[in-house]
Amino acid sequence: MIAEMFQACVYLEPSSIYITAMSVMILLITACLAVLESMGKHLQYSKFWNMGSNKSHQILLSSRTGMLFLYTPAFLAGLASFWIFPDGGTRFMMLKFAVTFHFLKRDLEVLFLHKFSGFMVLDSVIIISVSYFTAAASMIYLQHLTLGFREPLVDLKYLGLLLFVVGICGNFYHHYLLSKLREKNEKGYQIPRGGLFSMVICPHYLFEIIVFLGISLISQTPFSYSTAIGIALYLVTRSYATRKWYLSKFENFPKNVKALVPYVF
């Protein structure tokens, strides 16, 4: 029954070893990153930037510069797709727009919204940037390969667009709340307040998961589903590590505040 439902919601053609390998690869890579996070071996950005060893041998970038390196290649891949693949119908246009807009939004937040206090380790920047670029470019290219083949029996693209908009708005709102915690030139961390921060410490991660869930439903390819699952796995473990960090740094951190999902986790 589950297999039949999945088959009704995904492009079954074209089928090839290449597409299967790409779908498995993106899931394995993100799953490995999730496992490393759960073991305390964090990608070194945000509050975890200085938690690795051999710091004297690491190349550091300012957080703003590092974050731009994370998102800009994926944004450019999305932008270029409008020129490389100018046609393709409604679903393909929606996917290209969603991918491009998401990473453009992240770049604009880096430039004009976020207030940074630390650094990013170059190794982590490369891993995340390559992962985002690969995911963005591959989702668009593999969608292009579906053109001319039969659409999934269950059309989820408009539900996906709705979830994408909800995710984008929720993610931006909670990034805005985080930006208001610091005055200009202030470097320290505070316990976030407002919005869903009263229930979870990483609502921005929750909404980012919703963003990629929405993109996967717009696309409905095996690769896009694998990407959404992999990103969700990573952000689940990252949010758990973030909650542990706040508990260790703030004695007054509310114990009822979960990591990612209100009342659950």
C-alpha positions as MATLAB code, in Angstrom:
seq = 'MIAEMFQACVYLEPSSIYITAMSVMILLITACLAVLESMGKHLQYSKFWNMGSNKSHQILLSSRTGMLFLYTPAFLAGLASFWIFPDGGTRFMMLKFAVTFHFLKRDLEVLFLHKFSGFMVLDSVIIISVSYFTAAASMIYLQHLTLGFREPLVDLKYLGLLLFVVGICGNFYHHYLLSKLREKNEKGYQIPRGGLFSMVICPHYLFEIIVFLGISLISQTPFSYSTAIGIALYLVTRSYATRKWYLSKFENFPKNVKALVPYVF';
ca = [
       0.000    0.000    0.000;
       2.750    2.482    0.947;
       4.739    1.581   -2.163;
       1.682    2.114   -4.349;
       0.984    5.496   -2.757;
       4.595    6.571   -3.295;
       4.533    5.460   -6.923;
       1.441    7.604   -7.468;
       3.285   10.661   -6.156;
       6.592   10.396   -8.023;
       7.897   10.465  -11.559;
       8.514    6.842  -12.495;
      10.247    7.818  -15.736;
      12.860    8.348  -16.886;
      14.461    5.602  -14.812;
      18.212    5.102  -14.944;
      21.141    4.047  -12.804;
      22.363    7.664  -12.892;
      19.152    9.060  -11.373;
      19.022    6.316   -8.750;
      22.684    6.842   -7.868;
      22.225   10.608   -7.492;
      19.185   10.112   -5.262;
      20.973    7.611   -3.051;
      24.160    9.699   -2.946;
      22.498   12.910   -1.719;
      20.643   10.963    0.956;
      23.775    9.155    2.142;
      25.838   12.350    2.286;
      23.280   14.246    4.352;
      22.645   11.186    6.536;
      26.391   10.950    7.246;
      26.463   14.631    8.211;
      23.498   13.993   10.507;
      25.264   11.069   12.180;
      28.400   13.177   12.691;
      26.296   15.943   14.265;
      24.744   13.432   16.660;
      28.276   12.307   17.620;
      29.331   15.878   18.418;
      31.411   16.322   15.259;
      29.750   19.494   14.050;
      30.062   21.446   10.867;
      31.846   24.528   12.172;
      29.594   27.524   11.747;
      27.331   29.610   13.960;
      27.777   28.776   17.660;
      29.791   25.647   16.810;
      32.459   27.357   14.720;
      35.224   26.978   17.335;
      34.449   23.463   18.591;
      36.915   21.563   16.375;
      40.499   20.587   17.049;
      43.743   21.940   15.537;
      42.362   25.456   15.294;
      45.799   26.844   14.432;
      45.728   24.910   11.155;
      42.197   25.908   10.140;
      41.388   28.614    7.611;
      38.722   30.919    8.990;
      36.308   33.135    7.108;
      34.110   35.804    8.590;
      30.598   34.443    9.114;
      29.137   36.853    6.562;
      31.655   35.872    3.891;
      31.278   32.181    4.666;
      27.494   32.324    4.505;
      27.616   34.047    1.126;
      29.840   31.244   -0.132;
      27.253   28.748    1.155;
      24.287   30.090   -0.750;
      25.537   32.025   -3.783;
      26.616   29.068   -5.997;
      23.210   27.412   -5.515;
      21.464   30.731   -6.252;
      23.505   31.176   -9.438;
      22.669   27.608  -10.496;
      18.975   28.406  -10.105;
      19.309   31.728  -11.917;
      21.253   30.170  -14.804;
      18.567   27.514  -15.223;
      16.136   30.126  -16.581;
      18.591   30.716  -19.438;
      19.770   27.125  -19.927;
      16.254   25.623  -19.768;
      13.907   28.467  -20.835;
      10.905   26.198  -21.440;
       9.345   23.276  -19.630;
       5.856   24.067  -18.439;
       4.318   25.106  -15.130;
       5.936   22.566  -12.797;
       9.439   23.170  -14.154;
       9.006   26.944  -13.894;
       7.737   26.619  -10.311;
      10.725   24.490   -9.359;
      13.259   26.862  -10.919;
      11.599   29.799   -9.175;
      11.456   28.053   -5.773;
      15.101   26.964   -5.833;
      16.339   30.359   -7.034;
      14.167   32.385   -4.671;
      15.112   30.315   -1.623;
      18.849   30.836   -2.065;
      18.417   34.479   -3.097;
      16.485   35.033    0.122;
      19.304   33.471    2.125;
      21.883   35.707    0.422;
      19.797   38.829    1.090;
      19.403   37.843    4.748;
      23.175   37.436    5.038;
      23.752   40.869    3.505;
      21.027   42.888    5.211;
      19.469   41.032    8.160;
      21.767   38.768   10.151;
      24.129   40.097   12.792;
      27.189   37.861   12.947;
      29.584   37.342   15.840;
      32.041   34.641   14.820;
      33.733   32.820   12.005;
      33.289   29.810    9.756;
      35.881   27.132    9.086;
      36.685   26.875    5.376;
      36.343   23.077    5.322;
      32.754   23.324    6.557;
      31.990   26.122    4.098;
      33.157   23.957    1.187;
      31.141   20.924    2.318;
      27.905   22.880    2.721;
      28.369   25.014   -0.397;
      29.076   22.011   -2.628;
      26.116   20.143   -1.110;
      23.708   23.030   -1.713;
      24.997   23.628   -5.245;
      24.764   19.937   -6.108;
      21.243   19.700   -4.702;
      20.026   22.836   -6.514;
      21.618   22.057   -9.885;
      20.663   18.377   -9.788;
      17.040   19.002   -8.820;
      16.650   21.321  -11.802;
      18.547   19.114  -14.265;
      16.755   15.922  -13.228;
      13.428   17.761  -13.491;
      14.402   18.717  -17.034;
      14.879   15.021  -17.821;
      11.239   14.305  -16.874;
       9.880   16.617  -19.568;
       7.793   14.657  -22.034;
       7.204   11.763  -19.662;
       3.924   10.998  -17.887;
       3.192   13.153  -14.857;
       2.650   11.495  -11.441;
      -0.901   10.245  -10.909;
      -1.254   12.526   -7.861;
      -0.309   16.133   -8.652;
       1.253   17.714   -5.544;
       2.869   20.796   -7.051;
       0.330   23.313   -5.737;
       0.421   21.797   -2.251;
       4.193   22.028   -2.547;
       3.980   25.699   -3.506;
       1.780   26.381   -0.473;
       4.230   24.636    1.865;
       7.122   26.478    0.216;
       5.504   29.863    0.895;
       4.710   28.888    4.513;
       8.277   27.713    5.004;
       9.837   30.814    3.460;
       7.690   33.173    5.557;
       8.208   31.250    8.806;
      11.947   30.939    8.234;
      12.314   34.656    7.472;
      10.198   35.712   10.464;
      12.275   33.722   12.926;
      15.528   34.911   11.340;
      14.179   38.438   11.842;
      13.518   37.704   15.529;
      17.058   36.355   15.915;
      18.488   39.488   14.310;
      16.725   41.652   16.907;
      18.452   39.899   19.817;
      21.696   41.792   19.216;
      22.453   45.460   19.111;
      25.014   46.725   16.624;
      28.525   45.350   17.353;
      27.162   43.059   20.081;
      28.716   39.583   19.936;
      27.078   37.493   22.671;
      24.236   34.983   22.484;
      20.863   35.308   24.188;
      17.935   32.950   24.611;
      15.641   33.656   21.616;
      12.175   35.002   22.313;
       8.976   35.453   20.319;
       7.221   33.408   17.674;
       7.723   29.660   18.069;
      10.876   30.230   20.121;
       8.678   29.840   23.186;
       8.195   26.188   22.197;
      11.294   25.186   20.201;
      14.826   26.542   19.998;
      15.135   26.060   16.215;
      11.861   27.076   14.547;
      13.882   28.486   11.646;
      15.150   24.943   11.019;
      11.603   23.596   11.176;
      10.487   26.056    8.511;
      13.549   25.325    6.376;
      12.518   21.664    6.413;
       9.062   22.793    5.274;
      10.699   24.810    2.472;
      12.486   21.749    1.104;
       9.415   19.566    1.618;
       7.515   22.080   -0.493;
      10.212   22.030   -3.183;
      10.143   18.226   -3.240;
       6.363   18.212   -3.743;
       6.654   20.756   -6.530;
       9.247   18.546   -8.207;
       7.998   15.034   -7.322;
      11.230   13.356   -8.464;
      13.076   10.729   -6.419;
      16.058   13.059   -6.123;
      14.017   15.941   -4.701;
      12.409   13.641   -2.126;
      15.854   12.315   -1.144;
      17.143   15.870   -0.787;
      14.249   16.886    1.469;
      14.649   13.787    3.657;
      18.413   14.273    3.927;
      18.167   17.946    4.866;
      15.498   17.087    7.443;
      17.754   14.432    8.999;
      20.639   16.866    9.259;
      18.561   19.697   10.731;
      16.946   17.348   13.265;
      20.366   16.416   14.671;
      21.662   19.995   14.405;
      18.654   21.302   16.343;
      19.220   18.675   19.049;
      22.864   19.773   19.359;
      21.752   23.406   19.471;
      19.346   22.726   22.343;
      22.128   20.949   24.254;
      24.365   23.977   23.683;
      21.778   26.382   25.105;
      21.216   24.110   28.105;
      24.963   24.134   28.810;
      25.322   27.916   28.448;
      22.177   29.248   30.148;
      21.059   28.046   33.568;
      17.665   29.682   33.023;
      17.009   28.009   29.673;
      13.378   26.756   29.790;
      13.394   22.964   30.018;
      10.020   22.750   28.269;
      11.431   24.289   25.087;
      12.015   21.482   22.601;
      14.597   21.316   19.819;
      12.550   21.390   16.621;
       8.923   20.221   16.819;
       6.645   21.781   19.456;
       5.689   19.365   22.286;
       7.412   16.460   20.520;
      11.148   16.870   19.938;
];
